[in-house]
Short mmCIF file of C-alpha atoms and ligand atoms in Angstrom, two decimals:
data_model
loop_
_atom_site.label_atom_id
_atom_site.label_comp_id
_atom_site.label_asym_id
_atom_site.label_seq_id
_atom_site.Cartn_x
_atom_site.Cartn_y
_atom_site.Cartn_z
CA MET A 1 11.50 -20.70 -49.32
CA HIS A 2 13.50 -18.14 -51.33
CA GLU A 3 17.04 -17.71 -50.11
CA GLN A 4 18.34 -14.60 -51.91
CA PHE A 5 17.27 -11.17 -50.72
CA LEU A 6 18.10 -8.28 -53.04
CA LEU A 7 17.67 -5.03 -51.14
CA PHE A 8 17.43 -1.69 -52.94
CA GLY A 9 17.79 1.32 -50.64
CA ALA A 10 20.44 -0.37 -48.48
CA THR A 11 21.80 2.92 -47.11
CA GLY A 12 18.39 4.37 -46.23
CA ASP A 13 16.85 4.86 -42.78
CA LEU A 14 14.46 1.97 -43.26
CA ALA A 15 17.30 -0.46 -43.98
CA ALA A 16 19.17 0.44 -40.80
CA GLY A 17 16.12 0.91 -38.60
CA GLN A 18 14.00 -2.08 -39.64
CA VAL A 19 15.26 -4.26 -42.49
CA PHE A 20 18.64 -5.40 -41.16
CA PRO A 21 17.41 -5.70 -37.54
CA ALA A 22 14.44 -7.81 -38.69
CA LEU A 23 16.60 -10.09 -40.84
CA ALA A 24 19.16 -10.43 -38.04
CA ASN A 25 16.45 -11.49 -35.61
CA LEU A 26 15.11 -14.07 -38.07
CA LEU A 27 18.61 -15.41 -38.56
CA ARG A 28 19.16 -15.65 -34.81
CA ASP A 29 15.92 -17.62 -34.48
CA ARG A 30 17.05 -19.90 -37.33
CA LEU A 31 13.98 -19.05 -39.38
CA LEU A 32 15.92 -18.31 -42.58
CA PRO A 33 17.30 -20.94 -45.00
CA ALA A 34 20.84 -22.16 -44.33
CA ASN A 35 22.12 -20.56 -47.54
CA PHE A 36 20.35 -17.20 -47.03
CA ARG A 37 22.16 -14.24 -48.63
CA VAL A 38 21.52 -10.51 -48.81
CA HIS A 39 22.60 -8.47 -51.84
CA ALA A 40 22.51 -4.87 -50.70
CA VAL A 41 22.25 -2.14 -53.32
CA ALA A 42 22.42 1.65 -53.12
CA LYS A 43 24.11 4.52 -54.89
CA HIS A 44 26.87 5.32 -52.39
CA PRO A 45 30.28 3.97 -53.44
CA PHE A 46 31.93 2.26 -50.45
CA GLU A 47 35.60 1.48 -51.01
CA THR A 48 35.38 -2.08 -49.76
CA GLN A 49 32.77 -4.57 -48.57
CA GLU A 50 34.18 -4.11 -45.06
CA ALA A 51 33.65 -0.36 -45.23
CA PHE A 52 29.95 -0.92 -45.98
CA ARG A 53 29.60 -3.45 -43.16
CA ASP A 54 31.29 -1.18 -40.60
CA TRP A 55 29.20 1.78 -41.63
CA LEU A 56 26.01 -0.25 -41.45
CA LEU A 57 26.82 -1.77 -38.04
CA GLU A 58 27.19 1.68 -36.58
CA ARG A 59 24.00 2.94 -38.22
CA VAL A 60 21.94 -0.06 -37.10
CA HIS A 61 23.22 0.27 -33.58
CA ALA A 62 22.33 3.96 -33.49
CA ARG A 63 18.87 3.43 -35.01
CA ALA A 64 17.63 0.14 -33.63
CA GLY A 65 19.52 -0.17 -30.33
CA ASP A 66 18.21 -3.07 -28.27
CA ALA A 67 15.72 -4.20 -30.90
CA VAL A 68 18.53 -5.99 -32.70
CA ASP A 69 20.71 -8.90 -31.71
CA MET A 70 24.24 -7.66 -32.51
CA ASP A 71 25.77 -11.16 -32.77
CA ALA A 72 23.16 -12.14 -35.29
CA LEU A 73 23.72 -8.88 -37.13
CA HIS A 74 27.43 -9.69 -37.46
CA GLU A 75 26.50 -13.09 -38.86
CA LEU A 76 24.02 -11.50 -41.26
CA LEU A 77 26.65 -9.08 -42.52
CA GLN A 78 28.94 -12.00 -43.32
CA ARG A 79 26.17 -13.16 -45.64
CA THR A 80 25.73 -9.69 -47.16
CA ASP A 81 27.47 -8.17 -50.18
CA TYR A 82 27.15 -4.60 -51.30
CA THR A 83 26.90 -3.19 -54.83
CA SER A 84 26.89 0.48 -55.70
CA VAL A 85 24.48 1.13 -58.56
CA ASP A 86 23.32 4.30 -60.22
CA LEU A 87 19.56 3.77 -60.16
CA SER A 88 19.01 6.43 -62.81
CA LYS A 89 20.58 3.93 -65.25
CA PRO A 90 18.47 0.80 -64.75
CA GLU A 91 19.80 -0.75 -67.97
CA ALA A 92 23.13 -1.11 -66.15
CA LEU A 93 21.56 -3.09 -63.28
CA GLY A 94 22.04 -6.58 -64.70
CA ALA A 95 25.74 -6.12 -65.39
CA ALA A 96 26.33 -4.53 -61.97
CA LEU A 97 24.49 -7.16 -59.95
CA LYS A 98 26.00 -10.32 -61.48
CA LEU A 99 23.15 -12.50 -60.21
CA GLU A 100 21.96 -15.66 -61.90
CA PRO A 101 18.56 -15.40 -63.67
CA GLY A 102 16.16 -18.06 -62.42
CA ALA A 103 17.44 -17.82 -58.83
CA ARG A 104 15.03 -17.93 -55.91
CA LEU A 105 15.32 -14.20 -55.49
CA LEU A 106 13.16 -11.76 -53.52
CA SER A 107 13.89 -8.20 -54.69
CA TYR A 108 12.79 -5.63 -52.13
CA LEU A 109 12.41 -2.03 -53.31
CA ALA A 110 12.82 0.07 -50.14
CA VAL A 111 13.17 3.22 -52.25
CA PRO A 112 10.91 6.16 -53.23
CA PRO A 113 8.04 5.11 -55.53
CA ASP A 114 9.38 6.95 -58.59
CA LEU A 115 12.20 4.38 -58.68
CA PHE A 116 9.92 1.31 -58.62
CA VAL A 117 9.31 1.15 -62.36
CA PRO A 118 12.87 1.81 -63.59
CA ILE A 119 14.24 -0.78 -61.14
CA ALA A 120 11.60 -3.37 -62.05
CA GLN A 121 12.35 -2.80 -65.73
CA GLY A 122 16.08 -3.14 -65.10
CA LEU A 123 15.50 -6.38 -63.18
CA LYS A 124 13.29 -7.74 -65.92
CA ALA A 125 15.84 -6.90 -68.61
CA ALA A 126 18.45 -8.76 -66.57
CA GLY A 127 16.18 -11.82 -66.30
CA LEU A 128 15.89 -11.32 -62.53
CA LEU A 129 12.08 -11.31 -62.48
CA GLU A 130 11.71 -14.69 -64.18
CA ASP A 131 9.67 -17.28 -62.30
CA PRO A 132 10.17 -17.96 -59.34
CA ALA A 133 11.60 -14.48 -58.55
CA ARG A 134 9.37 -12.21 -56.44
CA LEU A 135 9.10 -8.45 -56.07
CA LEU A 136 8.44 -6.76 -52.75
CA LEU A 137 7.44 -3.07 -52.80
CA GLU A 138 7.62 -0.74 -49.81
CA LYS A 139 4.86 1.84 -49.33
CA PRO A 140 3.82 4.32 -50.63
CA ILE A 141 2.76 3.04 -54.04
CA GLY A 142 2.62 6.40 -55.82
CA ARG A 143 1.32 9.72 -54.58
CA ASP A 144 -2.23 9.61 -55.90
CA LEU A 145 -4.54 7.36 -57.90
CA ALA A 146 -3.05 8.26 -61.28
CA SER A 147 0.54 7.57 -60.23
CA ALA A 148 -0.46 4.37 -58.38
CA ARG A 149 -2.24 3.09 -61.49
CA ALA A 150 0.76 3.89 -63.64
CA ILE A 151 3.09 2.05 -61.24
CA ASN A 152 0.80 -0.97 -60.94
CA ALA A 153 0.42 -1.22 -64.72
CA ALA A 154 4.17 -0.91 -65.36
CA ILE A 155 4.96 -3.47 -62.64
CA ALA A 156 2.34 -5.84 -64.09
CA ALA A 157 4.19 -5.66 -67.41
CA CYS A 158 7.34 -6.91 -65.65
CA VAL A 159 6.02 -9.52 -63.23
CA PRO A 160 2.57 -11.08 -62.59
CA GLU A 161 0.54 -9.99 -59.53
CA SER A 162 0.96 -13.50 -58.09
CA ARG A 163 4.66 -12.70 -57.53
CA VAL A 164 4.22 -9.09 -56.34
CA PHE A 165 4.09 -8.25 -52.62
CA ARG A 166 3.12 -4.72 -51.49
CA LEU A 167 4.28 -4.19 -47.96
CA ASP A 168 2.42 -2.28 -45.25
CA HIS A 169 4.29 -2.96 -42.04
CA TYR A 170 1.15 -2.44 -39.93
CA LEU A 171 -0.13 -5.75 -41.27
CA GLY A 172 2.87 -7.47 -39.69
CA LYS A 173 2.10 -6.23 -36.17
CA ALA A 174 1.02 -9.03 -33.85
CA THR A 175 -1.95 -7.14 -32.40
CA VAL A 176 -3.36 -6.52 -35.86
CA GLN A 177 -3.43 -10.24 -36.49
CA ASN A 178 -4.93 -10.78 -33.06
CA LEU A 179 -7.73 -8.42 -34.02
CA LEU A 180 -8.75 -10.89 -36.74
CA ALA A 181 -8.62 -13.73 -34.24
CA LEU A 182 -10.83 -11.80 -31.83
CA ARG A 183 -13.35 -10.74 -34.45
CA PHE A 184 -13.77 -14.04 -36.22
CA GLY A 185 -12.94 -16.55 -33.51
CA ASN A 186 -15.57 -15.34 -31.05
CA THR A 187 -19.34 -15.48 -31.28
CA LEU A 188 -19.63 -12.77 -28.65
CA LEU A 189 -17.82 -10.10 -30.59
CA GLU A 190 -19.11 -10.94 -34.04
CA ALA A 191 -22.67 -10.78 -32.70
CA VAL A 192 -22.34 -7.13 -31.68
CA TRP A 193 -20.11 -5.97 -34.51
CA SER A 194 -22.42 -3.56 -36.32
CA ARG A 195 -24.20 -0.23 -36.24
CA ARG A 196 -26.85 -1.76 -33.97
CA TRP A 197 -24.37 -2.01 -31.06
CA ILE A 198 -21.38 0.12 -31.96
CA GLU A 199 -21.43 3.88 -31.46
CA ARG A 200 -18.11 4.91 -32.95
CA VAL A 201 -14.69 3.62 -33.90
CA ASP A 202 -11.51 5.61 -33.24
CA ILE A 203 -8.20 4.86 -34.89
CA LEU A 204 -5.35 6.91 -33.49
CA VAL A 205 -1.69 6.91 -34.49
CA ALA A 206 0.02 9.54 -32.35
CA GLU A 207 3.79 9.94 -32.63
CA THR A 208 6.14 12.06 -30.53
CA ALA A 209 8.80 11.92 -33.24
CA GLY A 210 8.95 14.70 -35.79
CA VAL A 211 9.66 14.60 -39.48
CA ASP A 212 13.36 15.20 -38.83
CA GLY A 213 15.56 14.19 -41.69
CA ARG A 214 12.69 13.21 -44.02
CA GLU A 215 11.54 16.72 -44.95
CA GLN A 216 12.18 16.16 -48.66
CA TYR A 217 9.82 13.19 -48.86
CA TYR A 218 7.33 14.46 -46.30
CA SER A 219 6.89 17.87 -47.93
CA ARG A 220 5.42 16.09 -50.94
CA TYR A 221 3.28 13.63 -48.98
CA GLY A 222 2.07 14.93 -45.62
CA ALA A 223 0.28 12.84 -43.01
CA LEU A 224 -2.71 12.02 -45.24
CA ARG A 225 -0.58 10.27 -47.84
CA ASP A 226 2.15 9.00 -45.48
CA MET A 227 -0.09 7.38 -42.86
CA VAL A 228 -3.80 7.40 -43.70
CA GLN A 229 -3.67 6.02 -47.25
CA ASN A 230 -1.94 2.86 -46.10
CA HIS A 231 -1.58 2.00 -42.39
CA MET A 232 -4.76 3.62 -41.10
CA LEU A 233 -6.97 2.43 -43.94
CA GLN A 234 -5.64 -1.09 -43.51
CA LEU A 235 -6.62 -0.97 -39.83
CA LEU A 236 -10.03 0.44 -40.75
CA CYS A 237 -10.55 -2.37 -43.27
CA LEU A 238 -9.74 -5.07 -40.73
CA VAL A 239 -12.19 -3.57 -38.24
CA ALA A 240 -14.96 -3.00 -40.79
CA MET A 241 -14.75 -5.83 -43.32
CA GLU A 242 -17.39 -8.54 -43.60
CA PRO A 243 -16.35 -11.94 -42.26
CA PRO A 244 -14.40 -13.66 -45.06
CA SER A 245 -15.39 -17.23 -45.90
CA ALA A 246 -11.73 -18.30 -45.63
CA LEU A 247 -8.42 -16.79 -44.63
CA ASP A 248 -6.67 -17.15 -47.97
CA ALA A 249 -5.15 -13.96 -49.31
CA ASP A 250 -7.63 -13.10 -52.02
CA THR A 251 -10.74 -13.85 -49.98
CA VAL A 252 -9.57 -11.48 -47.24
CA ARG A 253 -8.40 -8.88 -49.73
CA ASP A 254 -11.75 -8.99 -51.55
CA GLN A 255 -13.47 -8.09 -48.28
CA LYS A 256 -11.06 -5.26 -47.53
CA LEU A 257 -11.64 -3.90 -51.02
CA MET A 258 -15.41 -3.79 -50.43
CA VAL A 259 -14.83 -1.56 -47.39
CA LEU A 260 -12.55 0.81 -49.30
CA ARG A 261 -15.13 1.09 -52.06
CA ALA A 262 -17.86 1.90 -49.53
CA LEU A 263 -15.97 4.86 -48.03
CA ARG A 264 -17.93 8.04 -48.63
CA PRO A 265 -15.83 10.47 -50.71
CA PHE A 266 -15.10 13.89 -49.23
CA SER A 267 -16.26 17.09 -50.92
CA ALA A 268 -15.28 20.74 -50.53
CA GLN A 269 -18.57 21.17 -48.62
CA SER A 270 -18.04 18.30 -46.18
CA ALA A 271 -14.27 18.71 -45.63
CA PRO A 272 -14.38 21.63 -43.15
CA ASP A 273 -16.74 19.68 -40.83
CA GLU A 274 -15.27 16.25 -41.35
CA SER A 275 -11.53 16.96 -41.23
CA VAL A 276 -8.78 18.93 -39.51
CA ARG A 277 -5.28 19.56 -40.85
CA GLY A 278 -2.46 20.71 -38.62
CA VAL A 279 1.24 21.47 -38.79
CA TYR A 280 3.49 21.48 -35.72
CA GLN A 281 5.31 24.53 -34.46
CA ALA A 282 8.17 24.63 -31.98
CA GLY A 283 7.28 23.24 -28.55
CA VAL A 284 8.31 20.76 -25.90
CA VAL A 285 7.99 17.01 -26.31
CA GLY A 286 8.95 14.75 -23.41
CA ALA A 287 10.71 17.64 -21.61
CA GLN A 288 12.80 18.43 -24.70
CA ALA A 289 12.50 21.61 -26.72
CA VAL A 290 11.94 20.84 -30.40
CA GLY A 291 11.65 22.97 -33.51
CA GLY A 292 8.72 23.32 -35.88
CA PHE A 293 8.22 21.49 -39.16
CA SER A 294 10.07 23.05 -42.07
CA GLN A 295 8.38 22.62 -45.39
CA ILE A 296 10.98 22.23 -48.13
CA GLU A 297 9.01 23.52 -51.10
CA GLY A 298 5.58 23.51 -52.71
CA GLN A 299 2.18 23.79 -51.03
CA SER A 300 2.26 23.39 -47.27
CA VAL A 301 1.47 19.86 -46.10
CA GLU A 302 -0.05 18.62 -42.84
CA THR A 303 1.85 16.80 -40.09
CA PHE A 304 -1.48 16.13 -38.37
CA VAL A 305 -4.76 14.98 -39.82
CA ALA A 306 -8.13 14.14 -38.30
CA LEU A 307 -10.90 12.69 -40.46
CA ARG A 308 -14.41 11.45 -39.84
CA ALA A 309 -14.86 8.60 -42.27
CA HIS A 310 -18.23 7.08 -43.16
CA ILE A 311 -18.68 3.61 -44.56
CA ASP A 312 -21.83 3.61 -46.62
CA ASN A 313 -23.13 0.09 -46.22
CA TRP A 314 -25.72 -1.74 -44.10
CA ARG A 315 -23.35 -2.78 -41.36
CA TRP A 316 -21.85 0.64 -40.68
CA ALA A 317 -24.40 3.27 -41.77
CA GLY A 318 -24.28 6.11 -39.24
CA VAL A 319 -21.19 4.92 -37.34
CA PRO A 320 -18.32 7.45 -37.52
CA PHE A 321 -14.80 6.10 -37.96
CA ASN A 322 -12.51 8.80 -36.57
CA LEU A 323 -9.00 8.60 -37.97
CA VAL A 324 -6.37 10.78 -36.30
CA THR A 325 -2.63 10.80 -36.82
CA GLY A 326 0.10 13.31 -36.15
CA LYS A 327 3.78 13.91 -35.53
CA ARG A 328 5.15 15.63 -32.42
CA LEU A 329 2.05 14.91 -30.33
CA ALA A 330 1.89 14.66 -26.55
CA THR A 331 2.51 10.92 -26.27
CA ARG A 332 3.25 7.99 -28.52
CA SER A 333 0.09 5.98 -28.76
CA THR A 334 -1.39 3.84 -31.49
CA GLN A 335 -4.77 2.39 -30.71
CA ILE A 336 -8.10 1.31 -32.08
CA VAL A 337 -11.04 2.02 -29.79
CA VAL A 338 -14.43 0.48 -30.51
CA THR A 339 -17.06 2.21 -28.36
CA PHE A 340 -20.33 0.36 -27.85
CA LYS A 341 -23.75 1.96 -27.42
CA PRO A 342 -25.12 2.46 -23.89
CA VAL A 343 -27.39 -0.23 -22.43
CA SER A 344 -31.03 0.43 -23.27
CA HIS A 345 -32.25 0.78 -19.66
CA TRP A 346 -30.07 1.91 -16.72
CA LEU A 347 -30.91 0.37 -13.33
CA PHE A 348 -28.21 1.78 -11.10
CA GLU A 349 -27.88 4.82 -8.88
CA LYS A 350 -24.13 4.99 -9.02
CA PRO A 351 -22.87 6.21 -11.31
CA ARG A 352 -25.71 8.08 -12.91
CA ARG A 353 -26.60 6.95 -16.38
CA SER A 354 -24.94 10.01 -17.92
CA GLN A 355 -21.70 9.18 -16.05
CA ALA A 356 -21.62 5.49 -16.97
CA ALA A 357 -18.63 4.55 -19.12
CA PRO A 358 -19.64 2.75 -22.29
CA ASN A 359 -18.22 -0.70 -23.04
CA ARG A 360 -15.06 -0.35 -25.05
CA LEU A 361 -12.74 -2.65 -26.93
CA LEU A 362 -9.27 -1.15 -26.86
CA VAL A 363 -6.65 -2.54 -29.20
CA ARG A 364 -3.25 -1.01 -28.41
CA LEU A 365 -0.44 -1.27 -30.94
CA GLN A 366 2.03 1.24 -29.44
CA PRO A 367 3.85 1.71 -27.15
CA GLU A 368 2.71 -1.62 -25.70
CA GLU A 369 0.75 -4.27 -27.61
CA ASN A 370 -2.38 -5.46 -25.86
CA ILE A 371 -6.14 -5.77 -26.12
CA GLU A 372 -8.60 -4.83 -23.39
CA LEU A 373 -12.36 -5.11 -23.15
CA HIS A 374 -13.76 -2.52 -20.76
CA LEU A 375 -16.91 -3.79 -19.06
CA MET A 376 -19.03 -2.36 -16.26
CA SER A 377 -18.71 -4.32 -13.08
CA SER A 378 -20.00 -4.04 -9.53
CA LEU A 379 -17.77 -2.69 -6.79
CA ALA A 380 -20.32 -3.41 -4.10
CA GLY A 381 -19.37 -5.06 -0.86
CA PRO A 382 -22.26 -6.06 1.48
CA GLU A 383 -21.44 -3.17 3.82
CA TRP A 384 -22.05 -0.55 1.15
CA GLY A 385 -25.80 -0.84 0.91
CA ALA A 386 -25.91 0.40 -2.69
CA MET A 387 -24.51 -1.08 -5.80
CA GLU A 388 -21.86 0.95 -7.55
CA LEU A 389 -20.59 0.17 -11.01
CA GLN A 390 -17.20 0.88 -12.43
CA SER A 391 -15.58 0.21 -15.75
CA LEU A 392 -12.99 -2.56 -15.43
CA PRO A 393 -10.57 -3.69 -18.13
CA LEU A 394 -10.51 -7.34 -19.06
CA ASN A 395 -7.09 -8.11 -20.51
CA LEU A 396 -7.42 -10.20 -23.67
CA SER A 397 -3.76 -10.20 -24.66
CA MET A 398 -1.76 -13.23 -25.49
CA ALA A 399 0.72 -14.38 -22.86
CA PRO A 400 3.76 -12.10 -23.12
CA THR A 401 6.33 -13.53 -25.49
CA ARG A 402 10.04 -13.50 -24.84
CA ARG A 403 10.39 -10.43 -26.95
CA ARG A 404 8.35 -8.30 -29.24
CA ARG A 405 8.92 -9.04 -32.91
CA ILE A 406 9.60 -6.29 -35.42
CA ALA A 407 6.62 -6.19 -37.81
CA TYR A 408 8.96 -6.64 -40.77
CA GLU A 409 10.10 -10.05 -39.46
CA ARG A 410 6.74 -11.66 -40.10
CA LEU A 411 6.34 -9.93 -43.44
CA PHE A 412 9.79 -10.92 -44.74
CA LEU A 413 9.14 -14.54 -43.80
CA ASP A 414 5.81 -14.48 -45.59
CA ALA A 415 7.27 -12.89 -48.73
CA LEU A 416 10.16 -15.38 -48.75
CA ASN A 417 7.59 -18.17 -48.43
CA GLY A 418 5.26 -16.71 -51.06
CA ARG A 419 2.34 -16.11 -48.68
CA HIS A 420 0.24 -13.12 -49.78
CA ALA A 421 -2.34 -12.72 -47.02
CA LEU A 422 -0.56 -9.87 -45.22
CA PHE A 423 0.26 -7.93 -48.38
CA VAL A 424 -1.82 -5.39 -50.24
CA ARG A 425 -3.24 -6.12 -53.69
CA ASP A 426 -3.08 -3.66 -56.62
CA ASP A 427 -6.83 -2.90 -56.59
CA GLU A 428 -6.79 -2.25 -52.82
CA VAL A 429 -4.03 0.32 -53.23
CA GLU A 430 -5.97 2.03 -56.00
CA ALA A 431 -9.26 2.09 -54.07
CA ALA A 432 -7.45 3.60 -51.09
CA TRP A 433 -5.91 6.31 -53.26
CA GLN A 434 -9.29 7.07 -54.82
CA TRP A 435 -10.69 7.97 -51.40
CA ILE A 436 -7.53 9.86 -50.39
CA ASP A 437 -7.67 11.85 -53.63
CA SER A 438 -11.24 12.92 -52.76
CA ILE A 439 -9.90 14.40 -49.51
CA ALA A 440 -6.87 16.08 -51.09
CA ASP A 441 -9.10 17.53 -53.85
CA ALA A 442 -11.68 18.73 -51.32
CA TRP A 443 -8.95 20.48 -49.32
CA ARG A 444 -7.58 22.10 -52.46
CA VAL A 445 -10.97 23.34 -53.68
CA ALA A 446 -11.98 24.58 -50.22
CA ASP A 447 -8.54 26.17 -49.73
CA PHE A 448 -8.27 24.27 -46.49
CA ALA A 449 -4.82 24.99 -45.05
CA PRO A 450 -3.12 23.24 -42.10
CA GLN A 451 -3.59 25.00 -38.74
CA PRO A 452 -0.52 25.37 -36.51
CA TYR A 453 -0.30 23.36 -33.28
CA VAL A 454 2.32 23.42 -30.55
CA ALA A 455 4.68 20.42 -30.60
CA GLY A 456 3.87 18.25 -27.59
CA SER A 457 0.12 19.01 -27.69
CA TRP A 458 -2.73 16.92 -29.12
CA GLY A 459 -2.91 18.89 -32.37
CA PRO A 460 -5.14 21.82 -33.23
CA ARG A 461 -7.91 22.34 -30.65
CA THR A 462 -10.56 21.91 -33.31
CA ALA A 463 -9.47 18.27 -33.57
CA ALA A 464 -10.64 17.42 -30.03
CA PRO A 465 -14.00 15.87 -31.12
CA PHE A 466 -12.13 13.48 -33.44
CA LEU A 467 -9.97 12.07 -30.65
CA PRO A 468 -10.76 9.21 -28.23
CA PRO A 469 -12.15 10.72 -24.98
CA PRO A 470 -9.01 10.88 -22.74
CA MET A 471 -7.02 12.58 -25.50
CA ALA A 472 -9.96 14.79 -26.43
CA ARG A 473 -10.02 16.26 -22.91
CA ALA A 474 -6.28 16.94 -23.04
CA ALA A 475 -6.63 18.45 -26.52
CA ALA A 476 -9.35 20.85 -25.46
CA ALA A 477 -7.00 22.16 -22.76
CA SER A 478 -3.85 22.24 -24.90
CA PRO A 479 -1.95 25.49 -25.45
CA ARG A 480 -2.99 27.60 -28.38
CA ALA A 481 -0.45 27.91 -31.20
CA SER A 482 0.40 31.32 -32.55
CA ALA A 483 -1.16 31.84 -35.98
C1 BG6 B 1 5.92 4.88 -41.73
C2 BG6 B 1 5.77 6.35 -41.98
O1 BG6 B 1 5.33 4.15 -42.76
O2 BG6 B 1 5.30 4.55 -40.49
C3 BG6 B 1 6.39 7.16 -40.84
O3 BG6 B 1 6.39 6.70 -43.22
C4 BG6 B 1 5.82 6.71 -39.52
O4 BG6 B 1 6.20 8.55 -41.04
C5 BG6 B 1 5.87 5.19 -39.36
O5 BG6 B 1 6.59 7.32 -38.49
C6 BG6 B 1 5.09 4.75 -38.13
O6 BG6 B 1 5.28 3.37 -37.91
P1 BG6 B 1 5.16 2.76 -36.44
O7 BG6 B 1 5.24 1.29 -36.64
O8 BG6 B 1 6.31 3.32 -35.66
O9 BG6 B 1 3.84 3.21 -35.90
#
């Protein structure tokens, strides 16, 4: 296991909100090597090591609250040193860092993607990417296919793919891994996992939080590039991929790649029917008044996107995959809903066939993590005379653990141990961008601008058919935004 963790972007939101809390939790659980050390790097010049530690403690506390063990965080900070580096001068990296080449070092680039290549080149020049060093890249890898290819090629010139780890924190969520267990560990589910039995698949990532504080980045990316290209397509791949013959990294990643390559590209003709873009206006979220999104510069981006994706292969022909994500929506809810087709012949009086709820597999990732299978079941007691069916949830979740792990915990352990299965390969990233580019191009050609929606609603009303049924009903009744 590698024992040195070199963190670029140490003063960013991600470091305080996820990286340090995750490492502190791993340290508390004694899952890190005894000589584990963090070398934190960012531009800001702190006067002393103590000044950095004090500043970070306060930030972590404000951002992560109860999700972090403060005693363990104190211990982690005793193992952390800070270096201020001007990342626009990567040639100065080696001298600034004073690390030994050949060390068991994991360098984690939690910085914007335009810094990946200069940092990797600086590390290489300093000998810090020599075997066995590893490189961990935060999402997004580029902003489109061309920039992703350029990044992947430049990174490949510095370090082989076998030592590169591209992080998508959704792959570290426990329920996502449980989805694989359910799909491939059970005859029952695998037998019905196709167009023959499945009517539609919904993938929803609804957030109540706004873009606050990240306008600079978000104004260049929007929801399509920030959420769909990575997290949502990874979920879609895990739902739709063919059963791999083994669970090793490349076998699984080959199957995910096949799904990405089978996604039907969007066109300017199809985009108006198959997608909705929205941008939030002022409104009320959770009883609090909030402002609208302020675009910093350039073309206006979406804070909400709904897409109907089609996977053109034998298993999924004709099954819509509805992908919806947005900021400042009515509730925080991340879920995958697999809706099965109705039974072929309905025997019961109550409810009527048209009122019968279809079988559903509901995989919830936020706010709680659980999996439910909704099946029709009889409510009848002997005194009722008639049989009445009702949809009942069967809880398939694991026994509750002592505490919920931060997704980054699992991913850091895997990267430190050199396990690739939960990381994204270069060709997967590029295939995902290729599909995303088709959507962005279609929107541009069709002049398809984001429609306003009121913060605290379910997005533009036109998005209702893309949402899972309970949200769709709420969306249809949501207040209309002013144009
Ligand atoms: C990040 C996006 O990758 O994922 C954010 O950049 C988003 O915009 C976040 O809020 C959502 O992650 P989670 O785990 O809270 O659903």
